[in-house]
mmCIF file of C-alpha atoms in Angstrom:
data_model
loop_
_atom_site.group_PDB
_atom_site.id
_atom_site.type_symbol
_atom_site.label_atom_id
_atom_site.label_comp_id
_atom_site.label_asym_id
_atom_site.label_seq_id
_atom_site.Cartn_x
_atom_site.Cartn_y
_atom_site.Cartn_z
ATOM 1 C CA MET A 151 -53.147 -65.194 -50.681
ATOM 2 C CA LEU A 152 -49.415 -64.525 -50.645
ATOM 3 C CA GLN A 153 -47.233 -67.345 -51.942
ATOM 4 C CA SER A 154 -43.961 -68.503 -50.379
ATOM 5 C CA GLU A 155 -41.992 -66.504 -52.962
ATOM 6 C CA GLN A 156 -43.787 -63.310 -51.975
ATOM 7 C CA LEU A 157 -43.241 -63.997 -48.288
ATOM 8 C CA LYS A 158 -39.568 -64.454 -49.072
ATOM 9 C CA ILE A 159 -39.587 -61.051 -50.767
ATOM 10 C CA ILE A 160 -41.158 -59.441 -47.689
ATOM 11 C CA TYR A 161 -38.472 -61.014 -45.493
ATOM 12 C CA GLU A 162 -35.714 -59.772 -47.796
ATOM 13 C CA ILE A 163 -37.089 -56.229 -47.862
ATOM 14 C CA VAL A 164 -37.400 -56.011 -44.082
ATOM 15 C CA ASN A 165 -34.007 -57.685 -43.581
ATOM 16 C CA ASP A 166 -32.287 -55.271 -45.984
ATOM 17 C CA ILE A 167 -33.550 -52.161 -44.191
ATOM 18 C CA ARG A 168 -33.464 -53.198 -40.544
ATOM 19 C CA PHE A 169 -29.964 -51.805 -39.956
ATOM 20 C CA ILE A 170 -30.618 -48.444 -41.620
ATOM 21 C CA TYR A 171 -30.991 -45.871 -38.853
ATOM 22 C CA ASP A 172 -31.385 -42.718 -40.946
ATOM 23 C CA ILE A 173 -35.159 -42.574 -41.402
ATOM 24 C CA ASN A 174 -35.052 -40.659 -44.708
ATOM 25 C CA ARG A 175 -32.594 -43.099 -46.246
ATOM 26 C CA LEU A 176 -34.589 -46.042 -44.895
ATOM 27 C CA LEU A 177 -37.815 -44.826 -46.525
ATOM 28 C CA ASN A 178 -36.107 -44.173 -49.854
ATOM 29 C CA VAL A 179 -34.412 -47.588 -49.852
ATOM 30 C CA TYR A 180 -37.710 -49.265 -48.935
ATOM 31 C CA LEU A 181 -39.569 -47.406 -51.685
ATOM 32 C CA GLU A 182 -36.988 -48.399 -54.267
ATOM 33 C CA LYS A 183 -37.226 -52.063 -53.243
ATOM 34 C CA ILE A 184 -41.027 -52.208 -53.099
ATOM 35 C CA CYS A 185 -41.300 -50.557 -56.522
ATOM 36 C CA GLN A 186 -38.896 -53.134 -57.946
ATOM 37 C CA THR A 187 -40.810 -55.969 -56.300
ATOM 38 C CA VAL A 188 -44.258 -54.852 -57.464
ATOM 39 C CA LYS A 189 -42.802 -53.807 -60.844
ATOM 40 C CA CYS A 190 -44.175 -50.284 -60.877
ATOM 41 C CA GLU A 191 -42.752 -47.142 -62.410
ATOM 42 C CA ALA A 192 -43.006 -44.664 -59.553
ATOM 43 C CA GLY A 193 -43.981 -44.238 -55.937
ATOM 44 C CA SER A 194 -44.143 -41.877 -52.987
ATOM 45 C CA ILE A 195 -44.245 -42.056 -49.212
ATOM 46 C CA PHE A 196 -46.095 -39.415 -47.220
ATOM 47 C CA LEU A 197 -46.087 -38.781 -43.478
ATOM 48 C CA VAL A 198 -48.897 -36.920 -41.731
ATOM 49 C CA ASP A 199 -48.220 -33.426 -40.403
ATOM 50 C CA PHE A 200 -50.829 -33.508 -37.629
ATOM 51 C CA GLN A 201 -50.545 -29.797 -36.837
ATOM 52 C CA ARG A 202 -51.340 -28.707 -40.394
ATOM 53 C CA ASP A 203 -53.526 -31.669 -41.338
ATOM 54 C CA GLU A 204 -51.293 -32.168 -44.370
ATOM 55 C CA LEU A 205 -49.234 -34.918 -45.948
ATOM 56 C CA LYS A 206 -45.503 -34.347 -46.115
ATOM 57 C CA LEU A 207 -43.662 -36.044 -48.950
ATOM 58 C CA VAL A 208 -40.638 -37.802 -47.427
ATOM 59 C CA ALA A 209 -39.604 -40.219 -50.198
ATOM 60 C CA SER A 210 -40.266 -40.450 -53.931
ATOM 61 C CA LYS A 211 -39.226 -42.455 -56.972
ATOM 62 C CA GLY A 212 -39.998 -41.974 -60.635
ATOM 63 C CA SER A 213 -40.060 -39.332 -63.336
ATOM 64 C CA ALA A 214 -42.144 -36.976 -61.193
ATOM 65 C CA ASP A 215 -39.924 -37.145 -58.147
ATOM 66 C CA THR A 216 -38.563 -33.575 -58.478
ATOM 67 C CA ALA A 217 -41.643 -31.525 -59.282
ATOM 68 C CA ILE A 218 -43.873 -33.374 -56.849
ATOM 69 C CA HIS A 219 -42.056 -31.878 -53.856
ATOM 70 C CA SER A 220 -43.605 -28.463 -54.572
ATOM 71 C CA ILE A 221 -47.216 -29.725 -54.552
ATOM 72 C CA PRO A 222 -49.287 -29.458 -51.339
ATOM 73 C CA PHE A 223 -51.242 -32.544 -50.234
ATOM 74 C CA LYS A 224 -54.119 -32.352 -47.746
ATOM 75 C CA VAL A 225 -55.591 -35.127 -45.621
ATOM 76 C CA GLY A 226 -58.934 -36.156 -47.136
ATOM 77 C CA ILE A 227 -58.151 -34.706 -50.582
ATOM 78 C CA GLY A 228 -57.171 -36.944 -53.482
ATOM 79 C CA ILE A 229 -56.726 -40.696 -53.422
ATOM 80 C CA CYS A 230 -53.766 -40.648 -51.035
ATOM 81 C CA GLY A 231 -55.422 -38.094 -48.751
ATOM 82 C CA LYS A 232 -58.595 -40.201 -48.631
ATOM 83 C CA VAL A 233 -56.650 -43.350 -47.788
ATOM 84 C CA VAL A 234 -55.060 -41.541 -44.852
ATOM 85 C CA GLN A 235 -58.418 -40.170 -43.714
ATOM 86 C CA THR A 236 -60.266 -43.492 -43.886
ATOM 87 C CA GLN A 237 -57.281 -45.740 -43.083
ATOM 88 C CA GLU A 238 -58.491 -47.998 -45.909
ATOM 89 C CA PRO A 239 -56.170 -49.119 -48.754
ATOM 90 C CA LYS A 240 -57.210 -48.475 -52.324
ATOM 91 C CA ILE A 241 -56.449 -49.850 -55.782
ATOM 92 C CA VAL A 242 -57.353 -47.618 -58.715
ATOM 93 C CA ASN A 243 -56.606 -49.181 -62.092
ATOM 94 C CA SER A 244 -58.523 -46.473 -64.012
ATOM 95 C CA PRO A 245 -57.649 -43.239 -62.178
ATOM 96 C CA GLN A 246 -59.234 -40.986 -64.795
ATOM 97 C CA ASP A 247 -62.601 -42.508 -63.896
ATOM 98 C CA ASP A 248 -62.176 -42.044 -60.139
ATOM 99 C CA GLU A 249 -63.651 -38.849 -58.687
ATOM 100 C CA LEU A 250 -60.907 -38.678 -56.064
ATOM 101 C CA PHE A 251 -58.105 -38.635 -58.627
ATOM 102 C CA ASN A 252 -56.353 -35.265 -58.774
ATOM 103 C CA SER A 253 -55.237 -34.779 -62.377
ATOM 104 C CA THR A 254 -53.593 -31.477 -61.445
ATOM 105 C CA VAL A 255 -50.576 -33.399 -60.183
ATOM 106 C CA ASP A 256 -50.073 -35.008 -63.606
ATOM 107 C CA THR A 257 -50.517 -31.636 -65.298
ATOM 108 C CA LEU A 258 -47.896 -29.936 -63.131
ATOM 109 C CA THR A 259 -45.364 -32.761 -63.213
ATOM 110 C CA GLY A 260 -45.854 -34.012 -66.766
ATOM 111 C CA PHE A 261 -46.232 -37.501 -65.363
ATOM 112 C CA LYS A 262 -48.974 -39.769 -66.728
ATOM 113 C CA THR A 263 -50.689 -41.809 -64.000
ATOM 114 C CA LEU A 264 -52.027 -45.096 -65.372
ATOM 115 C CA ASN A 265 -52.876 -46.930 -62.142
ATOM 116 C CA ILE A 266 -52.491 -46.463 -58.400
ATOM 117 C CA LEU A 267 -52.051 -48.582 -55.295
ATOM 118 C CA CYS A 268 -52.190 -46.694 -52.016
ATOM 119 C CA VAL A 269 -52.021 -48.105 -48.483
ATOM 120 C CA PRO A 270 -52.104 -46.359 -45.100
ATOM 121 C CA MET A 271 -49.155 -46.507 -42.723
ATOM 122 C CA ILE A 272 -50.567 -47.439 -39.327
ATOM 123 C CA SER A 273 -48.737 -47.792 -36.024
ATOM 124 C CA THR A 274 -50.430 -48.675 -32.711
ATOM 125 C CA GLY A 275 -53.820 -47.993 -34.263
ATOM 126 C CA LYS A 276 -52.907 -44.514 -35.513
ATOM 127 C CA VAL A 277 -52.389 -43.565 -39.166
ATOM 128 C CA ILE A 278 -49.026 -41.855 -39.631
ATOM 129 C CA GLY A 279 -48.795 -41.705 -43.407
ATOM 130 C CA ALA A 280 -49.315 -43.498 -46.708
ATOM 131 C CA ILE A 281 -47.418 -45.409 -49.370
ATOM 132 C CA GLU A 282 -48.501 -44.766 -52.949
ATOM 133 C CA LEU A 283 -47.289 -46.806 -55.920
ATOM 134 C CA LEU A 284 -47.924 -45.806 -59.525
ATOM 135 C CA ASN A 285 -47.967 -47.398 -62.967
ATOM 136 C CA LYS A 286 -47.575 -51.121 -62.549
ATOM 137 C CA LYS A 287 -47.093 -53.027 -65.763
ATOM 138 C CA GLY A 288 -50.552 -54.468 -66.223
ATOM 139 C CA LYS A 289 -52.786 -53.817 -63.221
ATOM 140 C CA PHE A 290 -52.397 -53.772 -59.462
ATOM 141 C CA ASN A 291 -54.030 -56.758 -57.797
ATOM 142 C CA GLU A 292 -54.925 -58.027 -54.327
ATOM 143 C CA ASP A 293 -51.608 -59.845 -53.928
ATOM 144 C CA ASP A 294 -49.776 -56.560 -54.559
ATOM 145 C CA LEU A 295 -51.997 -54.897 -51.978
ATOM 146 C CA GLU A 296 -51.386 -57.591 -49.366
ATOM 147 C CA LEU A 297 -47.638 -57.515 -49.922
ATOM 148 C CA VAL A 298 -47.417 -53.715 -49.587
ATOM 149 C CA MET A 299 -49.708 -53.721 -46.544
ATOM 150 C CA LEU A 300 -47.507 -56.245 -44.723
ATOM 151 C CA THR A 301 -44.293 -54.361 -45.420
ATOM 152 C CA ALA A 302 -45.995 -51.035 -44.635
ATOM 153 C CA SER A 303 -46.852 -52.271 -41.144
ATOM 154 C CA GLN A 304 -43.172 -52.977 -40.462
ATOM 155 C CA ILE A 305 -42.055 -49.636 -41.868
ATOM 156 C CA SER A 306 -44.697 -47.811 -39.839
ATOM 157 C CA ILE A 307 -43.366 -49.272 -36.595
ATOM 158 C CA VAL A 308 -39.829 -48.181 -37.486
ATOM 159 C CA VAL A 309 -40.966 -44.656 -38.410
ATOM 160 C CA GLU A 310 -43.044 -44.186 -35.267
ATOM 161 C CA THR A 311 -40.240 -45.527 -33.073
ATOM 162 C CA SER A 312 -37.848 -43.093 -34.739
ATOM 163 C CA ARG A 313 -40.274 -40.234 -34.148
ATOM 164 C CA LEU A 314 -40.659 -41.094 -30.475
ATOM 165 C CA TYR A 315 -36.899 -41.423 -30.078
ATOM 166 C CA THR A 316 -36.416 -37.991 -31.684
ATOM 167 C CA GLU A 317 -38.985 -36.436 -29.348
ATOM 168 C CA ILE A 318 -37.375 -38.055 -26.310
ATOM 169 C CA LEU A 319 -33.930 -36.892 -27.449
ATOM 170 C CA LYS A 320 -35.182 -33.313 -27.911
ATOM 171 C CA LEU A 321 -36.772 -33.365 -24.474
ATOM 172 C CA LYS A 322 -33.594 -34.766 -22.922
ATOM 173 C CA ASN A 323 -31.454 -32.112 -24.631
ATOM 174 C CA PHE A 324 -33.833 -29.414 -23.410
ATOM 175 C CA THR A 325 -33.746 -30.749 -19.844
ATOM 176 C CA ASP A 326 -29.965 -31.114 -19.974
ATOM 177 C CA SER A 327 -29.665 -27.498 -21.142
ATOM 178 C CA ILE A 328 -31.737 -26.318 -18.180
ATOM 179 C CA LEU A 329 -29.545 -28.251 -15.749
ATOM 180 C CA GLU A 330 -26.340 -27.083 -17.420
ATOM 181 C CA ASN A 331 -27.392 -23.439 -17.094
ATOM 182 C CA MET A 332 -28.819 -23.521 -13.571
ATOM 183 C CA PRO A 333 -27.092 -20.906 -11.376
ATOM 184 C CA GLY A 334 -26.947 -23.356 -8.456
ATOM 185 C CA GLY A 335 -26.254 -27.016 -7.892
ATOM 186 C CA PHE A 336 -28.677 -29.882 -8.505
ATOM 187 C CA ILE A 337 -28.388 -33.558 -7.587
ATOM 188 C CA ALA A 338 -30.987 -36.274 -8.233
ATOM 189 C CA ILE A 339 -31.058 -39.858 -7.008
ATOM 190 C CA ASP A 340 -33.330 -42.768 -7.829
ATOM 191 C CA SER A 341 -35.343 -44.672 -5.204
ATOM 192 C CA PHE A 342 -32.294 -46.825 -4.410
ATOM 193 C CA GLY A 343 -30.038 -43.853 -3.705
ATOM 194 C CA THR A 344 -28.060 -44.025 -6.947
ATOM 195 C CA ILE A 345 -27.040 -40.648 -8.368
ATOM 196 C CA THR A 346 -28.745 -40.138 -11.728
ATOM 197 C CA THR A 347 -28.064 -36.433 -12.295
ATOM 198 C CA LEU A 348 -25.466 -33.969 -11.114
ATOM 199 C CA ASN A 349 -25.139 -30.622 -12.892
ATOM 200 C CA PRO A 350 -21.844 -28.723 -13.450
ATOM 201 C CA ASN A 351 -22.411 -26.252 -10.628
ATOM 202 C CA ALA A 352 -23.053 -29.068 -8.160
ATOM 203 C CA ALA A 353 -19.772 -30.684 -9.209
ATOM 204 C CA ARG A 354 -17.948 -27.355 -8.886
ATOM 205 C CA ILE A 355 -19.367 -26.486 -5.460
ATOM 206 C CA LEU A 356 -18.762 -29.964 -4.018
ATOM 207 C CA GLU A 357 -15.401 -30.361 -5.781
ATOM 208 C CA VAL A 358 -16.174 -33.665 -7.482
ATOM 209 C CA GLU A 359 -16.057 -34.943 -11.054
ATOM 210 C CA ARG A 360 -19.473 -35.610 -12.597
ATOM 211 C CA ILE A 361 -18.346 -38.731 -14.407
ATOM 212 C CA ALA A 362 -16.872 -40.132 -11.178
ATOM 213 C CA VAL A 363 -20.026 -39.807 -9.070
ATOM 214 C CA THR A 364 -22.876 -40.308 -11.548
ATOM 215 C CA GLY A 365 -24.225 -43.847 -11.237
ATOM 216 C CA ARG A 366 -22.746 -44.385 -7.770
ATOM 217 C CA PHE A 367 -24.542 -44.836 -4.462
ATOM 218 C CA LEU A 368 -25.087 -41.514 -2.686
ATOM 219 C CA TYR A 369 -22.840 -42.165 0.321
ATOM 220 C CA GLU A 370 -20.055 -43.627 -1.826
ATOM 221 C CA ALA A 371 -20.123 -40.570 -4.068
ATOM 222 C CA PHE A 372 -19.927 -38.019 -1.254
ATOM 223 C CA PRO A 373 -17.847 -39.500 1.590
ATOM 224 C CA HIS A 374 -16.684 -35.988 2.551
ATOM 225 C CA HIS A 375 -20.205 -34.547 2.616
ATOM 226 C CA LYS A 376 -22.172 -37.121 4.607
ATOM 227 C CA GLU A 377 -24.465 -34.422 6.024
ATOM 228 C CA LEU A 378 -25.604 -33.449 2.527
ATOM 229 C CA ALA A 379 -26.084 -37.101 1.622
ATOM 230 C CA ASP A 380 -28.186 -37.547 4.770
ATOM 231 C CA ILE A 381 -30.540 -34.739 3.703
ATOM 232 C CA LEU A 382 -31.134 -36.198 0.245
ATOM 233 C CA TRP A 383 -31.496 -39.759 1.562
ATOM 234 C CA ASP A 384 -33.908 -38.625 4.270
ATOM 235 C CA THR A 385 -36.108 -36.943 1.626
ATOM 236 C CA ASN A 386 -35.922 -40.113 -0.448
ATOM 237 C CA GLN A 387 -36.999 -42.381 2.409
ATOM 238 C CA LYS A 388 -39.561 -40.217 4.221
ATOM 239 C CA LYS A 389 -41.026 -38.737 1.006
ATOM 240 C CA LYS A 390 -41.062 -35.347 2.700
ATOM 241 C CA THR A 391 -39.396 -32.233 1.264
ATOM 242 C CA VAL A 392 -37.669 -29.332 3.004
ATOM 243 C CA THR A 393 -37.292 -25.763 1.722
ATOM 244 C CA ARG A 394 -34.893 -22.893 2.273
ATOM 245 C CA GLN A 395 -32.646 -24.568 4.803
ATOM 246 C CA ASP A 396 -28.930 -23.987 5.483
ATOM 247 C CA ILE A 397 -26.196 -26.504 6.129
ATOM 248 C CA LYS A 398 -22.564 -25.969 7.143
ATOM 249 C CA LEU A 399 -19.957 -28.247 5.600
ATOM 250 C CA LEU A 400 -16.223 -28.252 5.042
ATOM 251 C CA ASN A 401 -14.660 -28.170 1.604
ATOM 252 C CA ARG A 402 -11.720 -30.416 0.688
ATOM 253 C CA ALA A 403 -9.256 -27.859 2.037
ATOM 254 C CA GLY A 404 -11.057 -27.865 5.399
ATOM 255 C CA ASP A 405 -12.519 -24.399 4.964
ATOM 256 C CA PRO A 406 -16.177 -23.624 5.845
ATOM 257 C CA LEU A 407 -18.790 -24.226 3.113
ATOM 258 C CA VAL A 408 -22.326 -22.951 3.692
ATOM 259 C CA LEU A 409 -25.115 -24.155 1.415
ATOM 260 C CA GLY A 410 -28.709 -22.987 1.153
ATOM 261 C CA TYR A 411 -30.857 -25.873 -0.065
ATOM 262 C CA SER A 412 -34.320 -27.260 -0.837
ATOM 263 C CA THR A 413 -35.332 -30.827 -1.686
ATOM 264 C CA ILE A 414 -37.928 -32.250 -4.065
ATOM 265 C CA ILE A 415 -39.703 -35.548 -4.686
ATOM 266 C CA ILE A 416 -39.389 -36.733 -8.296
ATOM 267 C CA LYS A 417 -42.500 -38.407 -9.750
ATOM 268 C CA ASP A 418 -43.608 -39.642 -13.158
ATOM 269 C CA ARG A 419 -46.847 -38.588 -14.868
ATOM 270 C CA GLU A 420 -48.824 -41.288 -13.048
ATOM 271 C CA GLY A 421 -47.609 -40.038 -9.682
ATOM 272 C CA ASN A 422 -45.193 -42.905 -9.052
ATOM 273 C CA ILE A 423 -42.168 -41.791 -7.009
ATOM 274 C CA LEU A 424 -38.919 -42.222 -8.934
ATOM 275 C CA GLY A 425 -36.518 -40.644 -6.477
ATOM 276 C CA SER A 426 -35.606 -37.282 -4.980
ATOM 277 C CA GLY A 427 -33.484 -34.258 -5.699
ATOM 278 C CA ILE A 428 -31.779 -31.333 -4.018
ATOM 279 C CA THR A 429 -31.060 -27.830 -5.283
ATOM 280 C CA PHE A 430 -28.501 -25.678 -3.490
ATOM 281 C CA GLN A 431 -26.547 -22.428 -3.601
ATOM 282 C CA ASP A 432 -23.137 -21.607 -2.189
ATOM 283 C CA LEU A 433 -23.839 -19.026 0.546
ATOM 284 C CA THR A 434 -20.367 -19.106 2.085
ATOM 285 C CA LYS A 435 -19.500 -15.506 1.213
ATOM 286 C CA ILE A 436 -22.919 -14.274 2.381
ATOM 287 C CA LYS A 437 -23.074 -16.194 5.652
#
């Protein structure tokens, strides 16, 4: 059972790292602090590469921290790999007597492993990695295990959140790139009629500034193009799209502006309607 002093240590560790947003720095700072707390000589943090079924070393501390980066680690192989596979923590105070212990790592690094504590990193029921501590003065015990497990759960949440944020950011950048490079205009509104997206060509064709109209109500954003606003709002309200239609407008100078357009309904993965959109081309010179 953890004592009040150990709980204080857990609070201090989590408090010290909660404002570190660089995930690599966060893991290295955490590893340094947990090694100091448990009084062990070295440690490593691995994250699972799900595509290759491997463990990727992302943080290390100790005399073997340079050479260990060149060693491959597989899920299910070795003590750390087995912990990840079974999602069960493990204390090994006599590694030479454990059949899972991979002595090759010691041979290649010149590091002498005396004892091991390894815990899985689990977030929302899924194992995402492992924390391995080596060479505690004396032997690892159940209190050490409990302390590392509690801090590992907090770190796992931070890591998984960072991963999800990175994936979302990549997807957003990819989507933004598509919109930026579309040959025609595109406007999207949410279910309340607020403009959420307007690409550069839409701003150019309609002679508006993106920053000025994004986030505004449709009819407020396009007072000079009410007919276009009507089309998008009608799609939004009736949940019915139109394709390959033409509309005649006037630009700000009062000259004719002919647009060819189609509308879409925007839904999430569950089929819930989020809003609507319109794609259009300037057909003035053709028509």
